[in-house]
Amino acid sequence: DAGVIQSPRHEVTEMGQEVTLRCKPISGHNSLFWYRQTMMRGLELLIYFNNNVPIDDSGMPEDRFSAKMPNASFSTLKIQPSEPRDSAVYFCASNDRGPDQPQHFGDGTRLSIL
Amino acid sequence: EDQVTQSPEALRLQEGESSSLNCSYTVSGLRGLFWYRQDPGKGPEFLFTLYSAGEEKEKERLKATLTKKESFLHITAPKPEDSATYLCAVQADGSSASKIIFGSGTRLSIRP
């Protein structure tokens, strides 16, 4: 079975540029989660979608961050404009039952903002 | 404030030397506690879910237990392939339906 697929795996860009991270959840999963992982703050939930609808975006750090899920098989996390403090590993996860059930994680996008 | 604390931060064991990892939590109401394993360069991989005090789950050399204030991940006779970072996460009651809090993890290293 294909797991959660994220792209790109690595992204290096300059401050001020727009960054788009992509995620394909596991087929049949109706819940999708975006996380950010840093050494200082660990793994933090950014936003949670259910049936393509954003349910909770309280973890999105600033208006520079936005996420969309146009259909059940694709989601994007966009940062515009990017800043060096956005450097982190961004994970996407999915499941078929919501936040109180185990999640399947992708292998992440390592983002470096210079 | 809801909080999840894991200890120790790092643990080095000899192959075959059993030990336990701790996850202490302070939350308004526990909906579920999760253990994940994370290898370098990979996303977390689900291990166990525990929902109520007294519950236990086992898988190979791992056993997870839960009380009202903490969870333990017991590792029996570990092997080098058990080396990884082990993350604990709590889903808590609150105004946010998806309130999930991860601990900072325990980096486990097993020497052959």
Short mmCIF file of C-alpha atoms in Angstrom, two decimals:
data_model
loop_
_atom_site.label_atom_id
_atom_site.label_comp_id
_atom_site.label_asym_id
_atom_site.label_seq_id
_atom_site.Cartn_x
_atom_site.Cartn_y
_atom_site.Cartn_z
CA ASP A 1 0.00 0.00 0.00
CA ALA A 2 1.24 3.47 -0.81
CA GLY A 3 1.71 5.57 2.27
CA VAL A 4 1.37 9.32 2.66
CA ILE A 5 3.42 10.96 -0.06
CA GLN A 6 5.01 14.35 0.41
CA SER A 7 6.92 16.51 -2.03
CA PRO A 8 9.45 17.87 -2.31
CA ARG A 9 11.60 15.97 0.21
CA HIS A 10 13.96 18.90 0.51
CA GLU A 11 13.50 22.58 -0.29
CA VAL A 12 16.06 25.34 0.00
CA THR A 13 14.99 28.86 -0.86
CA GLU A 14 15.72 32.44 -0.03
CA MET A 15 13.86 34.55 2.45
CA GLY A 16 10.82 36.25 0.95
CA GLN A 17 10.11 33.54 -1.59
CA GLU A 18 6.85 31.62 -1.73
CA VAL A 19 7.09 27.97 -0.66
CA THR A 20 4.52 25.29 -1.49
CA LEU A 21 4.60 21.89 0.17
CA ARG A 22 2.46 19.08 -1.18
CA CYS A 23 0.81 16.03 0.31
CA LYS A 24 -1.09 13.04 -1.04
CA PRO A 25 -2.88 11.20 1.78
CA ILE A 26 -3.56 7.49 1.86
CA SER A 27 -6.48 6.62 -0.39
CA GLY A 28 -9.70 6.38 1.57
CA HIS A 29 -8.50 8.50 4.47
CA ASN A 30 -10.77 11.44 5.18
CA SER A 31 -8.65 13.24 7.80
CA LEU A 32 -5.45 15.08 7.00
CA PHE A 33 -3.03 16.81 9.32
CA TRP A 34 -0.07 19.15 8.75
CA TYR A 35 2.70 19.29 11.36
CA ARG A 36 5.94 21.18 11.83
CA GLN A 37 8.93 19.67 13.66
CA THR A 38 11.85 21.66 15.05
CA MET A 39 14.50 20.90 17.65
CA MET A 40 13.24 23.71 19.87
CA ARG A 41 9.49 23.07 19.75
CA GLY A 42 9.22 19.43 18.73
CA LEU A 43 6.24 18.29 16.66
CA GLU A 44 3.38 20.80 16.46
CA LEU A 45 0.01 20.39 14.78
CA LEU A 46 -0.62 23.22 12.33
CA ILE A 47 -3.97 22.39 10.76
CA TYR A 48 -6.46 19.53 10.54
CA PHE A 49 -8.85 18.81 7.64
CA ASN A 50 -11.81 16.47 7.67
CA ASN A 51 -13.51 15.60 4.37
CA ASN A 52 -11.44 18.35 2.69
CA VAL A 53 -12.73 21.03 5.09
CA PRO A 54 -10.37 22.80 7.51
CA ILE A 55 -11.63 21.96 10.99
CA ASP A 56 -8.94 23.47 13.19
CA ASP A 57 -6.23 25.88 12.05
CA SER A 58 -5.38 27.21 15.51
CA GLY A 59 -1.83 25.92 15.15
CA MET A 60 -1.05 27.94 12.04
CA PRO A 61 1.60 30.35 13.27
CA GLU A 62 0.86 33.41 11.15
CA ASP A 63 -1.12 34.69 8.22
CA ARG A 64 1.89 33.92 6.06
CA PHE A 65 0.88 30.28 6.35
CA SER A 66 -2.09 28.89 4.43
CA ALA A 67 -3.31 25.38 3.66
CA LYS A 68 -5.79 24.02 1.16
CA MET A 69 -7.32 20.67 0.36
CA PRO A 70 -9.04 20.97 -3.03
CA ASN A 71 -9.90 17.26 -3.13
CA ALA A 72 -9.57 14.08 -1.10
CA SER A 73 -6.22 13.15 -2.61
CA PHE A 74 -4.25 16.38 -2.42
CA SER A 75 -3.33 19.11 0.02
CA THR A 76 -0.90 22.02 0.00
CA LEU A 77 0.76 24.07 2.69
CA LYS A 78 1.96 27.44 1.49
CA ILE A 79 4.25 29.97 3.13
CA GLN A 80 4.35 33.46 1.63
CA PRO A 81 6.61 35.26 2.26
CA SER A 82 9.00 32.77 3.82
CA GLU A 83 11.35 33.67 6.68
CA PRO A 84 14.44 31.90 8.09
CA ARG A 85 12.50 30.96 11.26
CA ASP A 86 10.18 28.86 9.09
CA SER A 87 13.03 26.41 8.56
CA ALA A 88 11.83 23.04 9.86
CA VAL A 89 10.65 19.61 8.78
CA TYR A 90 7.01 19.69 7.73
CA PHE A 91 5.01 16.47 7.99
CA CYS A 92 1.68 15.51 6.57
CA ALA A 93 -0.36 12.71 8.17
CA SER A 94 -3.71 11.09 7.46
CA ASN A 95 -6.21 8.64 8.91
CA ASP A 96 -9.79 7.60 8.39
CA ARG A 97 -11.20 8.55 11.80
CA GLY A 98 -9.91 11.90 13.04
CA PRO A 99 -7.53 13.19 15.71
CA ASP A 100 -8.33 10.63 18.41
CA GLN A 101 -7.05 7.77 16.28
CA PRO A 102 -3.52 6.83 15.13
CA GLN A 103 -2.13 8.77 12.19
CA HIS A 104 -0.02 7.67 9.25
CA PHE A 105 2.81 10.10 8.58
CA GLY A 106 4.70 10.90 5.41
CA ASP A 107 8.47 11.22 5.45
CA GLY A 108 8.34 15.00 5.56
CA THR A 109 9.72 17.98 3.68
CA ARG A 110 12.91 19.47 5.08
CA LEU A 111 12.62 23.21 4.46
CA SER A 112 15.55 25.58 4.73
CA ILE A 113 15.00 29.32 4.32
CA LEU A 114 18.23 31.22 3.79
CA GLU B 1 -1.65 24.49 30.78
CA ASP B 2 -1.72 21.12 29.02
CA GLN B 3 1.70 19.55 28.91
CA VAL B 4 3.45 16.34 27.87
CA THR B 5 6.93 15.59 29.22
CA GLN B 6 9.11 12.67 28.19
CA SER B 7 12.10 11.33 30.07
CA PRO B 8 14.90 10.66 29.75
CA GLU B 9 15.84 12.81 26.74
CA ALA B 10 18.33 10.16 25.65
CA LEU B 11 19.02 6.61 26.73
CA ARG B 12 21.87 4.33 25.76
CA LEU B 13 21.51 0.63 26.49
CA GLN B 14 23.46 -2.49 25.81
CA GLU B 15 21.73 -5.05 23.63
CA GLY B 16 19.53 -7.18 25.88
CA GLU B 17 19.40 -4.57 28.67
CA SER B 18 15.72 -3.89 29.43
CA SER B 19 14.50 -0.43 30.44
CA SER B 20 11.52 1.92 30.41
CA LEU B 21 10.72 5.28 28.86
CA ASN B 22 8.38 7.69 30.63
CA CYS B 23 5.69 10.04 29.33
CA SER B 24 4.08 12.28 31.95
CA TYR B 25 1.06 14.35 31.01
CA THR B 26 -1.01 17.12 32.49
CA VAL B 27 -4.18 17.66 30.49
CA SER B 28 -7.72 18.72 31.20
CA GLY B 29 -9.10 15.41 29.99
CA LEU B 30 -7.42 12.53 28.23
CA ARG B 31 -9.02 11.26 25.05
CA GLY B 32 -6.10 9.10 23.97
CA LEU B 33 -2.36 8.60 24.41
CA PHE B 34 -0.23 7.51 21.49
CA TRP B 35 3.29 6.13 21.17
CA TYR B 36 5.20 6.59 17.92
CA ARG B 37 8.65 5.58 16.78
CA GLN B 38 10.65 7.94 14.57
CA ASP B 39 13.76 6.95 12.63
CA PRO B 40 16.16 9.62 11.28
CA GLY B 41 14.84 11.24 8.12
CA LYS B 42 11.46 9.54 8.46
CA GLY B 43 8.02 10.41 9.73
CA PRO B 44 6.70 9.00 13.01
CA GLU B 45 5.42 5.45 12.84
CA PHE B 46 2.48 4.46 15.02
CA LEU B 47 3.09 1.92 17.78
CA PHE B 48 0.26 1.98 20.36
CA THR B 49 -2.87 3.79 21.48
CA LEU B 50 -4.04 3.76 25.11
CA TYR B 51 -7.36 5.24 26.18
CA SER B 52 -7.87 4.54 29.87
CA ALA B 53 -5.84 4.04 33.05
CA GLY B 54 -4.82 0.45 33.56
CA GLU B 55 -4.74 -0.33 29.86
CA GLU B 56 -1.71 -2.18 28.45
CA LYS B 57 -0.64 -2.97 24.89
CA GLU B 58 2.21 -5.20 23.68
CA LYS B 59 4.06 -5.64 20.43
CA GLU B 60 7.19 -7.77 20.17
CA ARG B 61 9.72 -6.34 22.65
CA LEU B 62 7.59 -3.29 23.50
CA LYS B 63 4.88 -2.89 26.09
CA ALA B 64 2.99 0.31 26.81
CA THR B 65 1.11 1.02 30.03
CA LEU B 66 -1.06 3.91 31.18
CA THR B 67 -1.96 5.49 34.52
CA LYS B 68 -3.90 8.69 35.21
CA LYS B 69 -0.73 10.78 35.09
CA GLU B 70 1.80 8.91 32.98
CA SER B 71 2.58 6.22 30.47
CA PHE B 72 5.55 3.91 30.27
CA LEU B 73 7.05 2.24 27.24
CA HIS B 74 8.86 -0.85 28.46
CA ILE B 75 11.51 -2.34 26.21
CA THR B 76 12.48 -5.92 26.97
CA ALA B 77 15.79 -7.35 25.73
CA PRO B 78 16.22 -4.61 23.09
CA LYS B 79 18.11 -5.10 19.85
CA PRO B 80 20.11 -2.54 17.86
CA GLU B 81 17.20 -2.17 15.43
CA ASP B 82 15.12 -0.75 18.28
CA SER B 83 17.31 2.36 18.19
CA ALA B 84 15.10 5.34 17.33
CA THR B 85 13.38 8.33 18.87
CA TYR B 86 10.20 7.39 20.70
CA LEU B 87 7.48 10.03 20.79
CA CYS B 88 4.49 10.22 23.07
CA ALA B 89 1.41 12.21 22.06
CA VAL B 90 -1.75 13.06 23.94
CA GLN B 91 -5.11 14.03 22.55
CA ALA B 92 -6.85 16.16 25.14
CA ASP B 93 -10.33 17.53 25.72
CA GLY B 94 -10.57 21.21 25.00
CA SER B 95 -12.03 23.93 22.87
CA SER B 96 -10.08 22.56 19.94
CA ALA B 97 -11.40 19.22 18.78
CA SER B 98 -8.03 18.28 17.43
CA LYS B 99 -5.85 19.26 20.37
CA ILE B 100 -2.86 16.96 20.04
CA ILE B 101 0.27 17.54 22.07
CA PHE B 102 3.53 15.73 21.37
CA GLY B 103 6.33 15.25 23.86
CA SER B 104 9.88 16.07 22.84
CA GLY B 105 10.82 12.40 22.57
CA THR B 106 13.38 9.98 23.98
CA ARG B 107 16.34 9.11 21.76
CA LEU B 108 17.07 5.45 22.35
CA SER B 109 20.37 3.92 21.29
CA ILE B 110 21.05 0.18 21.62
CA ARG B 111 24.68 -0.93 21.42
CA PRO B 112 25.41 -4.40 20.04
#
